[in-house]
mmCIF file of C-alpha atoms in Angstrom:
data_model
loop_
_atom_site.group_PDB
_atom_site.id
_atom_site.type_symbol
_atom_site.label_atom_id
_atom_site.label_comp_id
_atom_site.label_asym_id
_atom_site.label_seq_id
_atom_site.Cartn_x
_atom_site.Cartn_y
_atom_site.Cartn_z
ATOM 1 C CA UNK J 1 148.765 114.582 -1.291
ATOM 2 C CA UNK J 2 148.266 118.048 0.173
ATOM 3 C CA UNK J 3 150.365 118.974 3.196
ATOM 4 C CA UNK J 4 149.774 122.142 5.181
ATOM 5 C CA UNK J 5 151.653 123.695 8.087
ATOM 6 C CA UNK J 6 149.961 126.153 10.416
ATOM 7 C CA UNK J 7 153.141 127.477 11.979
ATOM 8 C CA UNK J 8 155.836 126.590 14.487
ATOM 9 C CA UNK J 9 154.740 124.390 17.355
ATOM 10 C CA UNK J 10 151.459 123.479 15.680
ATOM 11 C CA UNK J 11 149.977 120.408 13.968
ATOM 12 C CA UNK J 12 150.243 119.269 10.372
ATOM 13 C CA UNK J 13 147.338 117.897 8.388
ATOM 14 C CA UNK J 14 147.426 115.469 5.507
ATOM 15 C CA UNK J 15 144.648 114.539 3.085
ATOM 16 C CA UNK J 16 144.401 112.134 0.219
ATOM 17 C CA UNK J 17 144.359 113.394 -3.364
ATOM 18 C CA UNK J 18 141.052 114.866 -4.395
ATOM 19 C CA UNK J 19 140.006 115.813 -0.886
ATOM 20 C CA UNK J 20 140.215 119.198 0.727
ATOM 21 C CA UNK J 21 141.446 119.751 4.272
ATOM 22 C CA UNK J 22 137.936 120.713 5.341
ATOM 23 C CA UNK J 23 136.573 117.290 4.229
ATOM 24 C CA UNK J 24 139.053 115.153 6.092
ATOM 25 C CA UNK J 25 139.903 115.257 9.814
ATOM 26 C CA UNK J 26 143.494 116.314 10.347
ATOM 27 C CA UNK J 27 146.103 113.735 11.364
ATOM 28 C CA UNK J 28 147.803 115.018 14.485
ATOM 29 C CA UNK J 29 151.570 114.931 14.343
ATOM 30 C CA UNK J 30 154.168 116.498 16.536
ATOM 31 C CA UNK J 31 156.158 119.141 14.701
ATOM 32 C CA UNK J 32 159.744 118.004 15.145
ATOM 33 C CA UNK J 33 160.971 121.265 13.640
ATOM 34 C CA UNK J 34 159.407 123.343 16.436
ATOM 35 C CA UNK J 35 160.682 123.853 19.971
ATOM 36 C CA UNK J 36 159.452 120.810 21.927
ATOM 37 C CA UNK J 37 156.002 121.045 20.307
ATOM 38 C CA UNK J 38 154.640 123.640 22.726
ATOM 39 C CA UNK J 39 150.904 123.335 23.299
ATOM 40 C CA UNK J 40 150.678 119.753 21.958
ATOM 41 C CA UNK J 41 152.613 117.422 24.237
ATOM 42 C CA UNK J 42 151.908 117.482 28.003
ATOM 43 C CA UNK J 43 154.888 117.673 30.326
ATOM 44 C CA UNK J 44 155.693 114.175 31.627
ATOM 45 C CA UNK J 45 155.048 113.618 35.318
ATOM 46 C CA UNK J 46 157.991 113.046 37.647
ATOM 47 C CA UNK J 47 158.389 109.776 39.479
ATOM 48 C CA UNK J 48 157.629 111.558 42.795
ATOM 49 C CA UNK J 49 154.340 112.893 41.382
ATOM 50 C CA UNK J 50 153.314 109.471 40.100
ATOM 51 C CA UNK J 51 154.190 107.840 43.419
ATOM 52 C CA UNK J 52 152.310 110.523 45.354
ATOM 53 C CA UNK J 53 149.183 110.080 43.245
ATOM 54 C CA UNK J 54 149.316 106.289 43.449
ATOM 55 C CA UNK J 55 149.421 106.396 47.272
ATOM 56 C CA UNK J 56 147.306 109.412 48.230
ATOM 57 C CA UNK J 57 145.349 110.131 45.074
ATOM 58 C CA UNK J 58 145.211 113.119 42.755
ATOM 59 C CA UNK J 59 144.676 116.402 44.592
ATOM 60 C CA UNK J 60 144.917 119.960 43.245
ATOM 61 C CA UNK J 61 148.112 121.777 44.158
ATOM 62 C CA UNK J 62 146.278 124.210 46.434
ATOM 63 C CA UNK J 63 144.710 121.298 48.316
ATOM 64 C CA UNK J 64 148.164 119.810 48.875
ATOM 65 C CA UNK J 65 149.257 123.082 50.476
ATOM 66 C CA UNK J 66 146.185 123.044 52.687
ATOM 67 C CA UNK J 67 146.763 119.436 53.716
ATOM 68 C CA UNK J 68 150.447 120.169 54.373
ATOM 69 C CA UNK J 69 149.561 122.930 56.854
ATOM 70 C CA UNK J 70 147.079 120.665 58.622
ATOM 71 C CA UNK J 71 149.655 117.890 58.728
ATOM 72 C CA UNK J 72 152.223 120.262 60.272
ATOM 73 C CA UNK J 73 149.686 121.252 62.932
ATOM 74 C CA UNK J 74 148.916 117.625 63.731
ATOM 75 C CA UNK J 75 152.662 116.939 63.787
ATOM 76 C CA UNK J 76 153.049 119.355 66.718
ATOM 77 C CA UNK J 77 150.056 117.859 68.540
ATOM 78 C CA UNK J 78 151.218 114.262 68.204
ATOM 79 C CA UNK J 79 154.901 115.048 68.662
ATOM 80 C CA UNK J 80 154.246 117.022 71.840
ATOM 81 C CA UNK J 81 151.953 114.336 73.197
ATOM 82 C CA UNK J 82 154.548 111.602 72.631
ATOM 83 C CA UNK J 83 157.268 113.717 74.245
ATOM 84 C CA UNK J 84 155.050 114.115 77.308
ATOM 85 C CA UNK J 85 153.940 110.494 77.209
ATOM 86 C CA UNK J 86 157.517 109.224 77.526
ATOM 87 C CA UNK J 87 157.737 111.148 80.825
ATOM 88 C CA UNK J 88 154.269 110.429 82.218
ATOM 89 C CA UNK J 89 154.729 107.017 83.828
ATOM 90 C CA UNK J 90 158.399 107.597 84.589
ATOM 91 C CA UNK J 91 157.633 110.665 86.697
ATOM 92 C CA UNK J 92 154.533 109.147 88.273
ATOM 93 C CA UNK J 93 156.317 105.956 89.327
ATOM 94 C CA UNK J 94 159.278 107.828 90.835
ATOM 95 C CA UNK J 95 157.147 110.506 92.546
ATOM 96 C CA UNK J 96 153.937 108.687 93.511
ATOM 97 C CA UNK J 97 154.662 104.967 93.048
ATOM 98 C CA UNK J 98 154.026 102.260 90.470
ATOM 99 C CA UNK J 99 151.351 100.576 92.593
ATOM 100 C CA UNK J 100 149.113 103.601 92.135
ATOM 101 C CA UNK J 101 149.057 103.553 88.317
ATOM 102 C CA UNK J 102 145.704 101.651 88.210
ATOM 103 C CA UNK J 103 144.197 104.240 90.579
ATOM 104 C CA UNK J 104 145.566 107.022 88.396
ATOM 105 C CA UNK J 105 143.910 105.420 85.370
ATOM 106 C CA UNK J 106 140.567 105.327 87.138
ATOM 107 C CA UNK J 107 140.969 108.893 88.368
ATOM 108 C CA UNK J 108 141.803 110.094 84.855
ATOM 109 C CA UNK J 109 138.450 108.706 83.712
ATOM 110 C CA UNK J 110 136.719 110.651 86.465
ATOM 111 C CA UNK J 111 138.556 113.818 85.456
ATOM 112 C CA UNK J 112 137.685 113.325 81.782
ATOM 113 C CA UNK J 113 133.932 113.285 82.406
ATOM 114 C CA UNK J 114 133.606 116.947 83.482
ATOM 115 C CA UNK J 115 136.199 117.972 80.885
ATOM 116 C CA UNK J 116 134.178 116.331 78.094
ATOM 117 C CA UNK J 117 130.992 117.976 79.345
ATOM 118 C CA UNK J 118 132.738 121.353 79.330
ATOM 119 C CA UNK J 119 134.194 120.617 75.886
ATOM 120 C CA UNK J 120 130.747 119.778 74.473
ATOM 121 C CA UNK J 121 129.407 123.027 75.866
ATOM 122 C CA UNK J 122 132.251 125.047 74.352
ATOM 123 C CA UNK J 123 131.688 123.413 70.954
ATOM 124 C CA UNK J 124 128.211 124.939 70.906
ATOM 125 C CA UNK J 125 129.463 128.346 72.030
ATOM 126 C CA UNK J 126 132.630 129.101 70.029
ATOM 127 C CA UNK J 127 134.184 128.261 66.680
ATOM 128 C CA UNK J 128 136.351 125.153 66.518
ATOM 129 C CA UNK J 129 139.610 126.965 65.843
ATOM 130 C CA UNK J 130 138.992 129.120 68.933
ATOM 131 C CA UNK J 131 138.854 125.912 70.977
ATOM 132 C CA UNK J 132 142.525 125.352 70.150
ATOM 133 C CA UNK J 133 143.372 128.701 71.729
ATOM 134 C CA UNK J 134 141.379 127.892 74.861
ATOM 135 C CA UNK J 135 142.421 124.250 75.384
ATOM 136 C CA UNK J 136 146.071 124.538 74.357
ATOM 137 C CA UNK J 137 146.412 127.777 76.309
ATOM 138 C CA UNK J 138 145.089 126.109 79.479
ATOM 139 C CA UNK J 139 147.291 123.011 79.103
ATOM 140 C CA UNK J 140 150.305 125.131 78.202
ATOM 141 C CA UNK J 141 149.953 127.062 81.458
ATOM 142 C CA UNK J 142 149.498 123.807 83.405
ATOM 143 C CA UNK J 143 152.640 122.173 82.030
ATOM 144 C CA UNK J 144 154.629 125.390 82.420
ATOM 145 C CA UNK J 145 153.763 125.288 86.123
ATOM 146 C CA UNK J 146 154.705 121.591 86.274
ATOM 147 C CA UNK J 147 158.065 122.358 84.606
ATOM 148 C CA UNK J 148 158.809 124.969 87.262
ATOM 149 C CA UNK J 149 157.845 122.545 90.053
ATOM 150 C CA UNK J 150 160.205 119.899 88.675
ATOM 151 C CA UNK J 151 163.071 122.369 89.090
ATOM 152 C CA UNK J 152 162.458 122.638 92.845
ATOM 153 C CA UNK J 153 164.595 120.168 94.864
ATOM 154 C CA UNK J 154 162.504 117.599 96.703
ATOM 155 C CA UNK J 155 159.367 118.284 94.670
ATOM 156 C CA UNK J 156 160.180 116.286 91.544
ATOM 157 C CA UNK J 157 161.657 112.763 91.368
ATOM 158 C CA UNK J 158 164.421 112.310 93.921
ATOM 159 C CA UNK J 159 166.389 109.112 94.434
ATOM 160 C CA UNK J 160 166.794 110.025 98.108
ATOM 161 C CA UNK J 161 163.015 110.238 98.620
ATOM 162 C CA UNK J 162 160.604 107.323 98.523
ATOM 163 C CA UNK J 163 157.594 107.574 96.196
ATOM 164 C CA UNK J 164 154.437 108.553 98.047
ATOM 165 C CA UNK J 165 150.782 108.987 97.010
ATOM 166 C CA UNK J 166 150.770 112.179 99.066
ATOM 167 C CA UNK J 167 153.017 113.922 96.532
ATOM 168 C CA UNK J 168 150.390 115.633 94.399
ATOM 169 C CA UNK J 169 152.741 116.596 91.568
ATOM 170 C CA UNK J 170 152.773 113.011 90.272
ATOM 171 C CA UNK J 171 148.983 112.955 90.092
ATOM 172 C CA UNK J 172 148.874 116.327 88.313
ATOM 173 C CA UNK J 173 151.419 115.144 85.714
ATOM 174 C CA UNK J 174 149.514 111.932 85.031
ATOM 175 C CA UNK J 175 146.088 113.578 84.757
ATOM 176 C CA UNK J 176 147.375 116.434 82.637
ATOM 177 C CA UNK J 177 149.099 114.258 80.043
ATOM 178 C CA UNK J 178 146.278 111.714 79.878
ATOM 179 C CA UNK J 179 143.574 114.315 79.307
ATOM 180 C CA UNK J 180 145.682 116.432 76.924
ATOM 181 C CA UNK J 181 145.883 113.626 74.357
ATOM 182 C CA UNK J 182 142.235 112.697 74.850
ATOM 183 C CA UNK J 183 141.015 116.227 74.074
ATOM 184 C CA UNK J 184 143.372 117.699 71.481
ATOM 185 C CA UNK J 185 143.439 114.804 69.000
ATOM 186 C CA UNK J 186 139.605 114.540 68.662
ATOM 187 C CA UNK J 187 139.446 118.356 68.516
ATOM 188 C CA UNK J 188 141.883 118.405 65.598
ATOM 189 C CA UNK J 189 139.963 115.817 63.574
ATOM 190 C CA UNK J 190 136.682 117.557 64.335
ATOM 191 C CA UNK J 191 138.173 120.778 62.990
ATOM 192 C CA UNK J 192 139.533 119.048 59.875
ATOM 193 C CA UNK J 193 136.211 117.326 59.164
ATOM 194 C CA UNK J 194 134.381 120.639 59.323
ATOM 195 C CA UNK J 195 136.578 122.240 56.627
ATOM 196 C CA UNK J 196 137.228 119.273 54.293
ATOM 197 C CA UNK J 197 134.968 117.835 51.612
ATOM 198 C CA UNK J 198 134.599 114.114 51.002
ATOM 199 C CA UNK J 199 136.850 113.890 47.921
ATOM 200 C CA UNK J 200 139.701 115.730 49.613
ATOM 201 C CA UNK J 201 139.273 113.647 52.770
ATOM 202 C CA UNK J 202 139.739 110.379 50.880
ATOM 203 C CA UNK J 203 143.204 111.413 49.735
ATOM 204 C CA UNK J 204 144.175 114.027 52.303
ATOM 205 C CA UNK J 205 143.536 112.282 55.624
ATOM 206 C CA UNK J 206 146.147 109.630 54.917
ATOM 207 C CA UNK J 207 148.659 112.332 54.035
ATOM 208 C CA UNK J 208 147.898 114.195 57.268
ATOM 209 C CA UNK J 209 148.455 111.043 59.315
ATOM 210 C CA UNK J 210 151.628 110.195 57.420
ATOM 211 C CA UNK J 211 153.128 113.621 58.071
ATOM 212 C CA UNK J 212 152.163 113.555 61.742
ATOM 213 C CA UNK J 213 154.103 110.323 62.266
ATOM 214 C CA UNK J 214 157.328 112.309 61.918
ATOM 215 C CA UNK J 215 156.262 114.248 65.002
ATOM 216 C CA UNK J 216 155.420 110.987 66.756
ATOM 217 C CA UNK J 217 159.009 109.885 66.101
ATOM 218 C CA UNK J 218 160.605 113.238 66.962
ATOM 219 C CA UNK J 219 158.922 113.381 70.392
ATOM 220 C CA UNK J 220 160.311 110.045 71.653
ATOM 221 C CA UNK J 221 163.684 110.916 70.094
ATOM 222 C CA UNK J 222 163.897 113.890 72.443
ATOM 223 C CA UNK J 223 162.713 111.650 75.274
ATOM 224 C CA UNK J 224 165.703 109.370 74.718
ATOM 225 C CA UNK J 225 167.927 112.228 75.888
ATOM 226 C CA UNK J 226 166.217 112.535 79.260
ATOM 227 C CA UNK J 227 169.338 111.508 81.199
ATOM 228 C CA UNK J 228 171.458 114.249 79.623
ATOM 229 C CA UNK J 229 168.822 116.986 79.316
ATOM 230 C CA UNK J 230 166.907 116.447 82.551
ATOM 231 C CA UNK J 231 163.208 115.986 83.198
ATOM 232 C CA UNK J 232 162.341 119.663 83.768
ATOM 233 C CA UNK J 233 163.837 120.862 80.422
ATOM 234 C CA UNK J 234 162.015 118.043 78.613
ATOM 235 C CA UNK J 235 158.726 119.073 80.187
ATOM 236 C CA UNK J 236 159.468 122.665 79.201
ATOM 237 C CA UNK J 237 160.023 121.568 75.581
ATOM 238 C CA UNK J 238 156.625 119.895 75.649
ATOM 239 C CA UNK J 239 155.118 123.121 76.972
ATOM 240 C CA UNK J 240 156.583 125.077 74.058
ATOM 241 C CA UNK J 241 155.122 122.502 71.661
ATOM 242 C CA UNK J 242 151.667 122.941 73.190
ATOM 243 C CA UNK J 243 151.818 126.719 72.826
ATOM 244 C CA UNK J 244 152.907 126.311 69.201
ATOM 245 C CA UNK J 245 149.740 124.394 68.219
ATOM 246 C CA UNK J 246 147.380 127.430 68.335
ATOM 247 C CA UNK J 247 150.041 129.399 66.440
ATOM 248 C CA UNK J 248 149.873 126.832 63.618
ATOM 249 C CA UNK J 249 146.065 126.977 63.676
ATOM 250 C CA UNK J 250 146.208 130.759 63.455
ATOM 251 C CA UNK J 251 148.561 130.571 60.473
ATOM 252 C CA UNK J 252 146.203 128.134 58.762
ATOM 253 C CA UNK J 253 143.193 130.398 59.346
ATOM 254 C CA UNK J 254 145.091 133.405 57.981
ATOM 255 C CA UNK J 255 146.101 131.516 54.822
ATOM 256 C CA UNK J 256 142.649 129.970 54.309
ATOM 257 C CA UNK J 257 140.160 132.431 55.847
ATOM 258 C CA UNK J 258 137.278 130.758 54.011
ATOM 259 C CA UNK J 259 137.642 127.741 56.320
ATOM 260 C CA UNK J 260 136.779 129.859 59.327
ATOM 261 C CA UNK J 261 133.318 128.999 60.524
ATOM 262 C CA UNK J 262 130.756 131.755 60.555
ATOM 263 C CA UNK J 263 128.073 132.410 63.085
ATOM 264 C CA UNK J 264 126.964 129.376 64.995
ATOM 265 C CA UNK J 265 123.559 128.342 63.680
ATOM 266 C CA UNK J 266 123.802 124.616 64.309
ATOM 267 C CA UNK J 267 121.396 122.769 66.526
ATOM 268 C CA UNK J 268 122.260 122.737 70.214
ATOM 269 C CA UNK J 269 123.207 119.118 70.878
ATOM 270 C CA UNK J 270 123.858 119.074 74.608
ATOM 271 C CA UNK J 271 126.620 117.344 76.602
ATOM 272 C CA UNK J 272 125.130 113.814 76.460
ATOM 273 C CA UNK J 273 124.419 113.749 72.722
ATOM 274 C CA UNK J 274 127.189 111.207 72.188
ATOM 275 C CA UNK J 275 125.651 108.756 74.651
ATOM 276 C CA UNK J 276 122.265 109.145 72.984
ATOM 277 C CA UNK J 277 123.741 108.384 69.556
ATOM 278 C CA UNK J 278 125.544 105.286 70.866
ATOM 279 C CA UNK J 279 122.302 103.984 72.344
ATOM 280 C CA UNK J 280 120.379 104.776 69.151
ATOM 281 C CA UNK J 281 122.767 103.366 66.515
ATOM 282 C CA UNK J 282 124.014 99.798 66.843
ATOM 283 C CA UNK J 283 127.076 100.323 64.646
ATOM 284 C CA UNK J 284 128.282 103.064 67.008
ATOM 285 C CA UNK J 285 127.800 100.678 69.903
ATOM 286 C CA UNK J 286 129.953 98.156 68.038
ATOM 287 C CA UNK J 287 132.712 100.726 67.492
ATOM 288 C CA UNK J 288 132.499 101.649 71.162
ATOM 289 C CA UNK J 289 132.900 97.979 72.110
ATOM 290 C CA UNK J 290 135.938 97.439 69.866
ATOM 291 C CA UNK J 291 137.650 100.575 71.177
ATOM 292 C CA UNK J 292 136.889 99.651 74.788
ATOM 293 C CA UNK J 293 138.270 96.112 74.538
ATOM 294 C CA UNK J 294 141.387 97.430 72.829
ATOM 295 C CA UNK J 295 141.972 99.935 75.625
ATOM 296 C CA UNK J 296 141.443 97.321 78.344
ATOM 297 C CA UNK J 297 143.947 94.905 76.797
ATOM 298 C CA UNK J 298 146.449 97.662 76.019
ATOM 299 C CA UNK J 299 146.226 99.072 79.558
ATOM 300 C CA UNK J 300 146.960 95.687 81.156
ATOM 301 C CA UNK J 301 149.976 95.034 78.942
ATOM 302 C CA UNK J 302 151.217 98.588 79.393
ATOM 303 C CA UNK J 303 151.015 98.297 83.180
ATOM 304 C CA UNK J 304 153.014 95.074 83.111
ATOM 305 C CA UNK J 305 155.733 96.776 81.068
ATOM 306 C CA UNK J 306 155.872 99.816 83.376
ATOM 307 C CA UNK J 307 156.100 97.544 86.417
ATOM 308 C CA UNK J 308 159.170 95.843 84.941
ATOM 309 C CA UNK J 309 160.728 99.183 83.984
ATOM 310 C CA UNK J 310 160.411 100.538 87.511
ATOM 311 C CA UNK J 311 162.171 97.446 88.868
ATOM 312 C CA UNK J 312 164.941 97.688 86.270
ATOM 313 C CA UNK J 313 165.758 101.426 86.306
ATOM 314 C CA UNK J 314 166.395 103.606 89.328
ATOM 315 C CA UNK J 315 165.820 107.085 87.865
ATOM 316 C CA UNK J 316 162.986 108.702 85.949
ATOM 317 C CA UNK J 317 165.450 109.722 83.240
ATOM 318 C CA UNK J 318 166.357 106.095 82.520
ATOM 319 C CA UNK J 319 162.718 105.054 82.273
ATOM 320 C CA UNK J 320 161.980 108.005 79.983
ATOM 321 C CA UNK J 321 164.942 107.120 77.751
ATOM 322 C CA UNK J 322 163.646 103.553 77.373
ATOM 323 C CA UNK J 323 160.150 104.799 76.594
ATOM 324 C CA UNK J 324 161.700 107.071 73.977
ATOM 325 C CA UNK J 325 163.226 104.055 72.227
ATOM 326 C CA UNK J 326 159.909 102.239 72.478
ATOM 327 C CA UNK J 327 158.084 105.214 70.945
ATOM 328 C CA UNK J 328 160.579 105.443 68.090
ATOM 329 C CA UNK J 329 160.053 101.789 67.156
ATOM 330 C CA UNK J 330 156.249 101.868 67.483
ATOM 331 C CA UNK J 331 155.792 105.073 65.522
ATOM 332 C CA UNK J 332 158.401 104.139 62.938
ATOM 333 C CA UNK J 333 156.310 101.060 62.160
ATOM 334 C CA UNK J 334 153.168 103.206 62.098
ATOM 335 C CA UNK J 335 154.875 105.528 59.596
ATOM 336 C CA UNK J 336 155.348 102.615 57.195
ATOM 337 C CA UNK J 337 151.676 101.649 57.413
ATOM 338 C CA UNK J 338 150.540 105.288 57.130
#
C-alpha cells in the first residue's frame, strides 16, 4: 500500500498495491496530526444558529443586519403606538365622556378618508422613506402640542370637572392616536416590501414582527406607571418615540443606500385605486370582509371593556395603568406566536 501526505492540515490518500495515486480516487481522511484539520472540517454551528435557522430560515449575515435595523424601526412604531393607545380611551373618557366613544369611532373613519387620499397622493409624489419624515413629523408636532395642553390645569382630565363633549382636547387625542396607527404601520410594510425580495421576505418578515413585539410590550409597561409618572409625561414620551422613527429610517438609508428608491417612474394610480382593485378581484373583497367583521366584533367588545373600566376607576391614570397590564398580556402572547 502506498501512503502519501501532502502536508499539515491536508488530506491523505491511500491506494491498493499495483495502482498509482492518479488511478485511484483519494480517500479523504482528517489529519489528526495537524491543527484541527484547517480547510477540511467546517466549524460546527452553535445551538443559537441552528435554532434561528429552524425558525426563521437561513439568511446571509448581511441580510440579518438589514432585517435587524428594520425590526428596530418597527419596534419604535409599535411601541410608541401601544404607549399612546393605553392613554387614548382613558383620556377621552375622563375629558369627553365614555358615551361618546362610538361617535369618536365614526368620526375617526371620517377623518381617515381625507388622510388616506392625501397619503395616496404623496405616495405618487415622493419616495417612501420621505413619507416617514412627513407623517411622523406632523404627528410628532401634534402630540407635542397635546402634551403641553395636558400640563395646563383644567384642560386635561380633572376629577373636579365633569366630562363634556365640548372639550375638544379629548377628540383631538382620540383622532390623533387612531389615525397614527392606521397610517404608520401600513407605510412601514409598504416601505419594507419595496426593498425586500421574496426569499428574504419569507424568513425576514417573521423576524421583524418578532422583534417589534418587544416594543409592543415596552409601551404598555410604561403605561402601567401612569399614576406615578402622570399623563402629560407619558404623552411626551410617546412624542419622543414618534420623532425617533424617522431617525431610524434615516440610519437605515445611510447604511443601505441602495434601498433608496430612485426617480419615480411608476404608473400614477390615483387615490381610489384600492377601491377599484377590491371591486375587480374577489379574493381582495374576501380579505376586506374578514378584516371588517373582525374590526366590528373587536370594537364592540372593546367598548364594553372600556365602559366597565370607566365605572371602576376614577382617574385617567388608573385606567391607563390597567390598559398597560392588558397590553403586556396581549403582546406577550403575540410574542410567543411570532
